[in-house]
PDB file of C-alpha atoms in Angstrom:
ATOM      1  CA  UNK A 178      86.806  96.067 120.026  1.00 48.00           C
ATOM      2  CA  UNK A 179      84.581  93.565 121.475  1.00 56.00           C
ATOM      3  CA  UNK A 180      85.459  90.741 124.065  1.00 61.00           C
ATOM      4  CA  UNK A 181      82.799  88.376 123.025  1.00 56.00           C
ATOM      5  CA  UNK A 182      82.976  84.806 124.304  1.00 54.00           C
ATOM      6  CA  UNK A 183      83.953  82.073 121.270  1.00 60.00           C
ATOM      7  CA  UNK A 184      83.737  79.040 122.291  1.00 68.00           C
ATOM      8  CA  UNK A 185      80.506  78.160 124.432  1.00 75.00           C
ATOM      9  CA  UNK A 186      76.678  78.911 124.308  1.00 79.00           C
ATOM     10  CA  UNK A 187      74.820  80.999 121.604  1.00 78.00           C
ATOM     11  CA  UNK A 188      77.729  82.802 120.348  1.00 76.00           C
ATOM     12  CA  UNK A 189      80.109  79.693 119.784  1.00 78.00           C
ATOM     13  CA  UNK A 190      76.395  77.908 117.969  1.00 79.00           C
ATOM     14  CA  UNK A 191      75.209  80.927 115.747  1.00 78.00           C
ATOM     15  CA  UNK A 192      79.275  81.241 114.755  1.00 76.00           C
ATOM     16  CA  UNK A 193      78.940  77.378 113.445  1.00 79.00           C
ATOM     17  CA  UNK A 194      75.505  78.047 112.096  1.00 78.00           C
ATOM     18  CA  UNK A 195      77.778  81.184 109.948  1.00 74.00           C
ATOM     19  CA  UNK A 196      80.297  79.137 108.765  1.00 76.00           C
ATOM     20  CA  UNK A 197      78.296  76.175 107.424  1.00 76.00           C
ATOM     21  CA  UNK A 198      76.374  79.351 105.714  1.00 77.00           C
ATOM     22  CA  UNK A 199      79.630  80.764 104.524  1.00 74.00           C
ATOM     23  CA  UNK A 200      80.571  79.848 100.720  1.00 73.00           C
ATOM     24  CA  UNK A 201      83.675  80.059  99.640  1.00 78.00           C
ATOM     25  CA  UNK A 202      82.875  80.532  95.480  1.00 83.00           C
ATOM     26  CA  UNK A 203      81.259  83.468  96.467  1.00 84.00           C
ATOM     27  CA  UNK A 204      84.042  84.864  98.180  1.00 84.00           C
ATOM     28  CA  UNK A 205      86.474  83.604  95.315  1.00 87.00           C
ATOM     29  CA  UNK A 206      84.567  85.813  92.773  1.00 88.00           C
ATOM     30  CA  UNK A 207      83.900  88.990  95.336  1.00 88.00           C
ATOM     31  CA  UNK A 208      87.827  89.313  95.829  1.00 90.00           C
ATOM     32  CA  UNK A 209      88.756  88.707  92.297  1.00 90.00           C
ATOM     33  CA  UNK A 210      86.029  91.276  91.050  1.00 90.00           C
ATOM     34  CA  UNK A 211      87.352  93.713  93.836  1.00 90.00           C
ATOM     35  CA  UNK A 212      91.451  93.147  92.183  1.00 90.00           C
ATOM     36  CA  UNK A 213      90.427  93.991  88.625  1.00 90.00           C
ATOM     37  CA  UNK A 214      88.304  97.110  89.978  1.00 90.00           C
ATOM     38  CA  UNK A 215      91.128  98.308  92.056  1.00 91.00           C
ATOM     39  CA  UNK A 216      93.674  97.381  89.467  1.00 85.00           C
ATOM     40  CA  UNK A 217      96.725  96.735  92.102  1.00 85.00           C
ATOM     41  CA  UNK A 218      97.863  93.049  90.767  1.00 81.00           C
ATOM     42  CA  UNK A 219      96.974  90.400  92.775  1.00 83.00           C
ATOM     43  CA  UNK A 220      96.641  91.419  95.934  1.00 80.00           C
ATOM     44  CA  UNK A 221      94.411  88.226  97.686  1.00 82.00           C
ATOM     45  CA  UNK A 222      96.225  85.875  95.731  1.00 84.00           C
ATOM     46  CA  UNK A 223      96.738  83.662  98.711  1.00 82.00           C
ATOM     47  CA  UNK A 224      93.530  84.584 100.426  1.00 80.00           C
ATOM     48  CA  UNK A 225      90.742  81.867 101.117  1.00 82.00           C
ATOM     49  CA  UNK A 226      88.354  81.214 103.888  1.00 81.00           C
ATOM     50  CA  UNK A 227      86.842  83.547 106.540  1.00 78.00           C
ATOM     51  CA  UNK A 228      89.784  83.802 108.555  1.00 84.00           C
ATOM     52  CA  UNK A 229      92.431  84.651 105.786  1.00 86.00           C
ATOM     53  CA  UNK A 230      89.573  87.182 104.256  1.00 86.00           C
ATOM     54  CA  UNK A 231      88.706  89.004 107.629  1.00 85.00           C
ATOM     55  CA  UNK A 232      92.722  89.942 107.969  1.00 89.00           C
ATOM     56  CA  UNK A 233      92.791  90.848 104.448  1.00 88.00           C
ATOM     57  CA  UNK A 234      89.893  93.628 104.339  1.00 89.00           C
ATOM     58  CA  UNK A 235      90.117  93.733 108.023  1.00 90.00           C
ATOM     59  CA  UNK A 236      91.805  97.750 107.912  1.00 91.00           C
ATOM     60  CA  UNK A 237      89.351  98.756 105.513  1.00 90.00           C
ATOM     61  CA  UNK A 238      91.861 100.179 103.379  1.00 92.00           C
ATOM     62  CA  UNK A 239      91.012  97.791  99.916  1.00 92.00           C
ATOM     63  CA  UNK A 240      87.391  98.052 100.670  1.00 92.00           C
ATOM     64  CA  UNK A 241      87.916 102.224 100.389  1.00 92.00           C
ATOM     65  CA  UNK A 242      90.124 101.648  97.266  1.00 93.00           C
ATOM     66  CA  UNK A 243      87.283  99.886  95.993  1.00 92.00           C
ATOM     67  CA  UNK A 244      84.506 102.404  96.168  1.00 93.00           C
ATOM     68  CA  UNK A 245      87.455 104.839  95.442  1.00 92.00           C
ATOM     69  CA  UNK A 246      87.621 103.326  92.052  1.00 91.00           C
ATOM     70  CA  UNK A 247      84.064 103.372  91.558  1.00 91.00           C
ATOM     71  CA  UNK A 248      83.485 106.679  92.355  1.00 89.00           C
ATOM     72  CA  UNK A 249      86.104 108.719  93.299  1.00 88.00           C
ATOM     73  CA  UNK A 250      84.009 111.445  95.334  1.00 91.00           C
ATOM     74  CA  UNK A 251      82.816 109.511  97.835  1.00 90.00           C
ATOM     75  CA  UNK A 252      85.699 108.328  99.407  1.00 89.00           C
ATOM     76  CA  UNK A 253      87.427 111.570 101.081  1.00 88.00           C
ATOM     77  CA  UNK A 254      90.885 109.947 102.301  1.00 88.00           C
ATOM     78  CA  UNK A 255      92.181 106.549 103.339  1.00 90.00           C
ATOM     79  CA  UNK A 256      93.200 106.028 106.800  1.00 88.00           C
ATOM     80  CA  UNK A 257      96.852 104.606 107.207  1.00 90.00           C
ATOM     81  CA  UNK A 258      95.807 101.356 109.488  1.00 88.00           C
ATOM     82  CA  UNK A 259      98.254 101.946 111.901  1.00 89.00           C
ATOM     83  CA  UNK A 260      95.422 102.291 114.949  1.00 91.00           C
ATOM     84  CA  UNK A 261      92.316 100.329 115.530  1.00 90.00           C
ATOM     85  CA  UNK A 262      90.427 103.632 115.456  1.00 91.00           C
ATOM     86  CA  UNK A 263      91.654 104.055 111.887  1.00 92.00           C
ATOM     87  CA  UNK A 264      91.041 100.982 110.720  1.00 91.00           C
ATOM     88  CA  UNK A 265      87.583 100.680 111.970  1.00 92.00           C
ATOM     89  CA  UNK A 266      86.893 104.617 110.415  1.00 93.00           C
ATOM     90  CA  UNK A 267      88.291 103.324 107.093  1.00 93.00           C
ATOM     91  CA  UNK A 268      85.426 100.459 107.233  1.00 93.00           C
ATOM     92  CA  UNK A 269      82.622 103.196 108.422  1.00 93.00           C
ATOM     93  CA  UNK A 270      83.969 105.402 105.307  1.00 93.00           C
ATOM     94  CA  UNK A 271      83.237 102.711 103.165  1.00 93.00           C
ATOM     95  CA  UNK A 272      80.073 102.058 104.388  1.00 94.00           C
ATOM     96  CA  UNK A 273      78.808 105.286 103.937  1.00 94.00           C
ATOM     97  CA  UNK A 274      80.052 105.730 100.798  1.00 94.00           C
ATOM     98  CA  UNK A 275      77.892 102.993  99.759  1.00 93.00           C
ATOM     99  CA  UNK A 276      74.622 104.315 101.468  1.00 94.00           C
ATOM    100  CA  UNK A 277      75.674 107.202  99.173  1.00 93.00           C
ATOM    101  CA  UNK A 278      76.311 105.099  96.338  1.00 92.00           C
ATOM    102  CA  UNK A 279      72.739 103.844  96.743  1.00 89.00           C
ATOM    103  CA  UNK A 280      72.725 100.381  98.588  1.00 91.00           C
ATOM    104  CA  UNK A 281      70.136  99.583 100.695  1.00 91.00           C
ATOM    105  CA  UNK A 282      70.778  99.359 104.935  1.00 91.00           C
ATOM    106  CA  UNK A 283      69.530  95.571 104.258  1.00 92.00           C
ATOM    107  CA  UNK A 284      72.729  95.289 102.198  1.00 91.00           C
ATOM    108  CA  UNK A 285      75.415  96.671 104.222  1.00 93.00           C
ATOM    109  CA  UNK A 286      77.286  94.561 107.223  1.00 92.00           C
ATOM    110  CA  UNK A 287      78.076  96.263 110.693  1.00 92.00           C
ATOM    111  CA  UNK A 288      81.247  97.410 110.750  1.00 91.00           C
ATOM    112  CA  UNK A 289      82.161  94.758 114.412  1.00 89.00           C
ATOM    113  CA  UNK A 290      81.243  92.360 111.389  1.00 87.00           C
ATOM    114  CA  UNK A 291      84.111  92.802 109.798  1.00 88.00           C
ATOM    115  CA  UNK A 292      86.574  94.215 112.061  1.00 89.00           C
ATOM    116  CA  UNK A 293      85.728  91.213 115.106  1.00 87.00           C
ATOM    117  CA  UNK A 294      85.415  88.822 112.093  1.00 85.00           C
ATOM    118  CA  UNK A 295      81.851  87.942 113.313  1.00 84.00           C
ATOM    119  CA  UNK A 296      80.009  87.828 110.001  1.00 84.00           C
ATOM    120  CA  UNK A 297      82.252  87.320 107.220  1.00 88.00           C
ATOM    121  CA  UNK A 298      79.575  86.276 104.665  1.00 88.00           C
ATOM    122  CA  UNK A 299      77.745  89.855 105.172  1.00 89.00           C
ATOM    123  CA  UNK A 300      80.178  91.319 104.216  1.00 91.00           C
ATOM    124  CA  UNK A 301      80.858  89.435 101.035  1.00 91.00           C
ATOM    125  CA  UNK A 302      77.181  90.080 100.404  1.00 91.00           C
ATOM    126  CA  UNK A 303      78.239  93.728 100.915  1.00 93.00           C
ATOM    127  CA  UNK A 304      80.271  93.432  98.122  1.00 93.00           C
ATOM    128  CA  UNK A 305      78.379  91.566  95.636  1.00 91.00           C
ATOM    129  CA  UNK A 306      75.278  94.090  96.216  1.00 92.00           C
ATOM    130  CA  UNK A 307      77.658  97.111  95.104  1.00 92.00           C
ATOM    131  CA  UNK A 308      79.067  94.941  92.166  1.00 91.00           C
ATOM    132  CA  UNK A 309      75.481  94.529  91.163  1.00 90.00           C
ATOM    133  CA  UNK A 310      75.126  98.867  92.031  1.00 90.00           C
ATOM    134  CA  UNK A 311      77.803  99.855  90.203  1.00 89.00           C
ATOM    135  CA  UNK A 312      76.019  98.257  86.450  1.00 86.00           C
ATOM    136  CA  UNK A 313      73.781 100.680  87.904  1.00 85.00           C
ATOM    137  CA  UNK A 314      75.903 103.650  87.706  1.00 80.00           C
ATOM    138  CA  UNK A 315      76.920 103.069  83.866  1.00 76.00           C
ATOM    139  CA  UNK A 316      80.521 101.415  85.051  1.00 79.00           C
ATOM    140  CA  UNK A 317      82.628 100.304  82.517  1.00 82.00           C
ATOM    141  CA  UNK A 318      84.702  98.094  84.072  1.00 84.00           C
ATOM    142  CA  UNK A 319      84.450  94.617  85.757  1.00 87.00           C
ATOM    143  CA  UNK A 320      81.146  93.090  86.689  1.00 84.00           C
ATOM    144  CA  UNK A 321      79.796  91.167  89.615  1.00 86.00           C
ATOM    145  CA  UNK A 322      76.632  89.463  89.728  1.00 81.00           C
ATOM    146  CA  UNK A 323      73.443  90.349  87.362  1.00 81.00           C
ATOM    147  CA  UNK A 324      71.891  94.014  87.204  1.00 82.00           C
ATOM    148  CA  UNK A 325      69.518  94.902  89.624  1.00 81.00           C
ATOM    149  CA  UNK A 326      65.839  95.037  88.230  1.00 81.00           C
ATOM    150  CA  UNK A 327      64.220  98.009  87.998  1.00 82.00           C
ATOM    151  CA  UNK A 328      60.784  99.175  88.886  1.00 84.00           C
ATOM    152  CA  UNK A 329      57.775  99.055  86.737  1.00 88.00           C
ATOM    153  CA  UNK A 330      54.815 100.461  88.298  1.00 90.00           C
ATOM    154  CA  UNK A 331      51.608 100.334  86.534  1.00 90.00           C
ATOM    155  CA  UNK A 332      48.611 102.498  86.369  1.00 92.00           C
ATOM    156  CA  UNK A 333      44.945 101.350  85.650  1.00 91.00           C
ATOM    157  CA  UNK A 334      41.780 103.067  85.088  1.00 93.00           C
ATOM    158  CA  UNK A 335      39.127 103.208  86.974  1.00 93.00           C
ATOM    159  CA  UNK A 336      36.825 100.823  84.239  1.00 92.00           C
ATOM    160  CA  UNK A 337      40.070  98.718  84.845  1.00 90.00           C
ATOM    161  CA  UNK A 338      40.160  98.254  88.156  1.00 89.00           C
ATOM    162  CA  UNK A 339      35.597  97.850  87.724  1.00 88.00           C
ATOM    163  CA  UNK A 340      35.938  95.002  85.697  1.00 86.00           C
ATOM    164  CA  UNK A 341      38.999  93.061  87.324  1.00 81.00           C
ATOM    165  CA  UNK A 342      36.768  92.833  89.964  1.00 81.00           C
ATOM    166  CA  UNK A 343      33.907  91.540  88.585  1.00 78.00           C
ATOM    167  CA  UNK A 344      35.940  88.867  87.120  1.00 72.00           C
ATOM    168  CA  UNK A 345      37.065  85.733  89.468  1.00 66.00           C
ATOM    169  CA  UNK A 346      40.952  85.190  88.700  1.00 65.00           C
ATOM    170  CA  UNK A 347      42.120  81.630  87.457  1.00 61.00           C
ATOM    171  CA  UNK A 348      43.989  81.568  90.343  1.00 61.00           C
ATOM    172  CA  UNK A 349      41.547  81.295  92.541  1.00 65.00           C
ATOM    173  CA  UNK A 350      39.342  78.431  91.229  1.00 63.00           C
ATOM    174  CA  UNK A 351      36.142  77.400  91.061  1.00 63.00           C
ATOM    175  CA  UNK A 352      34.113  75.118  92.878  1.00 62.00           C
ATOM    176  CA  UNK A 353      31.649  74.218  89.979  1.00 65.00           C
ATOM    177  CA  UNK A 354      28.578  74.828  92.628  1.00 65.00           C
ATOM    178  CA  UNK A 355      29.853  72.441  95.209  1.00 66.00           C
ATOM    179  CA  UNK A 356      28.330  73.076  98.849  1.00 69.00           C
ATOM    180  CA  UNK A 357      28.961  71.370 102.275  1.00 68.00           C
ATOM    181  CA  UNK A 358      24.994  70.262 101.752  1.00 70.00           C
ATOM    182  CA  UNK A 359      25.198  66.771 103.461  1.00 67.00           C
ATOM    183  CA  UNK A 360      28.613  66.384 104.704  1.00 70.00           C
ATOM    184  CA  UNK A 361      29.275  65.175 108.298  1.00 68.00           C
ATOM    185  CA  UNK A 362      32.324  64.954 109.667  1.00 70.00           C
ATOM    186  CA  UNK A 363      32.495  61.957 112.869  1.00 70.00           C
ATOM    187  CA  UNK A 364      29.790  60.822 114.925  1.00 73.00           C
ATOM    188  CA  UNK A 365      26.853  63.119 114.940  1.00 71.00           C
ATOM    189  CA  UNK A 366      25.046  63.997 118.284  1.00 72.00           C
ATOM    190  CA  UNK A 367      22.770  62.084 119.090  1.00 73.00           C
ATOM    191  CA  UNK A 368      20.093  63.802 122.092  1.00 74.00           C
ATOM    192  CA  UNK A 369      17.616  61.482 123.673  1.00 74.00           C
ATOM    193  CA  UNK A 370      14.862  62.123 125.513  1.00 61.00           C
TER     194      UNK A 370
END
């Protein structure tokens, strides 16, 4: 764990610059997609706000559940959070359990994010990005978000690709034959003899 100063300097502004960031619908609908996955009851009944939702996930042991109940192969075993060690390998199980499930590094939070409560709102991005995975992976249950789009790569011909650029795109304009003929910007320059 990391002593990091709160309440001074960069740290204490980029931590206000998080929480004005932070929205609390999207952390409403992230925890209630992650009780109907897991299927437990109501387990963040009383949670709201970063604080209450860093304590909650904090051991990592609901966040394993959850890709547990996605897909059951990828999460080995599930730490009892009785050590920081453990809880902290809990949240680094998870998190490679999604690189496995197929989310992007760009979508995954540190694990100090989570376990120092520093970035709260990356890691309820974590979870939205595998809610939007998993629609991916033909699950049944619960949704989060929309699907992710898929790619559609395109292949031209040769004549194609000729005759696109022969053509000038609508896009781009036209000047109708305009020219800078006769324009003069300020006083001119004026050398005397």
């Amino acid at each position: 764990m990391a002593n990091r100063p709160k309440g001074y300097g960069l740290s204490a502004q980029i931590q206000r610059q998080r929480a004005a960031r932070y929205d609390l619908d999207d952390e409403q609908d992230a925890l209630a997609w992650m009780e109907a996955v897991i299927d437990e009851g109501e387990v963040f009944i009383n949670v709201e706000g970063m604080k209450e939702t860093t304590e909650a996930l904090r051991d990592g042991v609901y966040l394993c559940k959850l890709m547990a109940a996605l897909n059951p192969k990828l999460i080995k075993r599930i730490n009892k959070p009785n050590t920081p060690f453990r809880c902290m390998e809990n949240i680094g199980n998870f998190l490679n359990a999604c690189r496995e499930y197929g989310l992007i590094s760009e979508d995954l939070f540190m694990t100090s994010d989570l376990y120092d409560g520093i970035n709260i709102t990356a890691v309820i991005n974590t979870i939205h990005a595998l809610g939007r995975k998993a629609q991916d992976w033909d699950y049944d249950g619960p949704i989060l978000g929309p699907r992710e789009s898929t790619r559609n790569p395109r292949e031209f011909t040769a004549d194609q690709i000729k005759e696109g650029k022969s053509l000038i795109g609508l896009q781009m304009g036209s000047n109708k034959g305009a020219t800078q003929a006769g324009l003069n910007f300020g006083k001119t320059r004026s050398i005397l003899d």
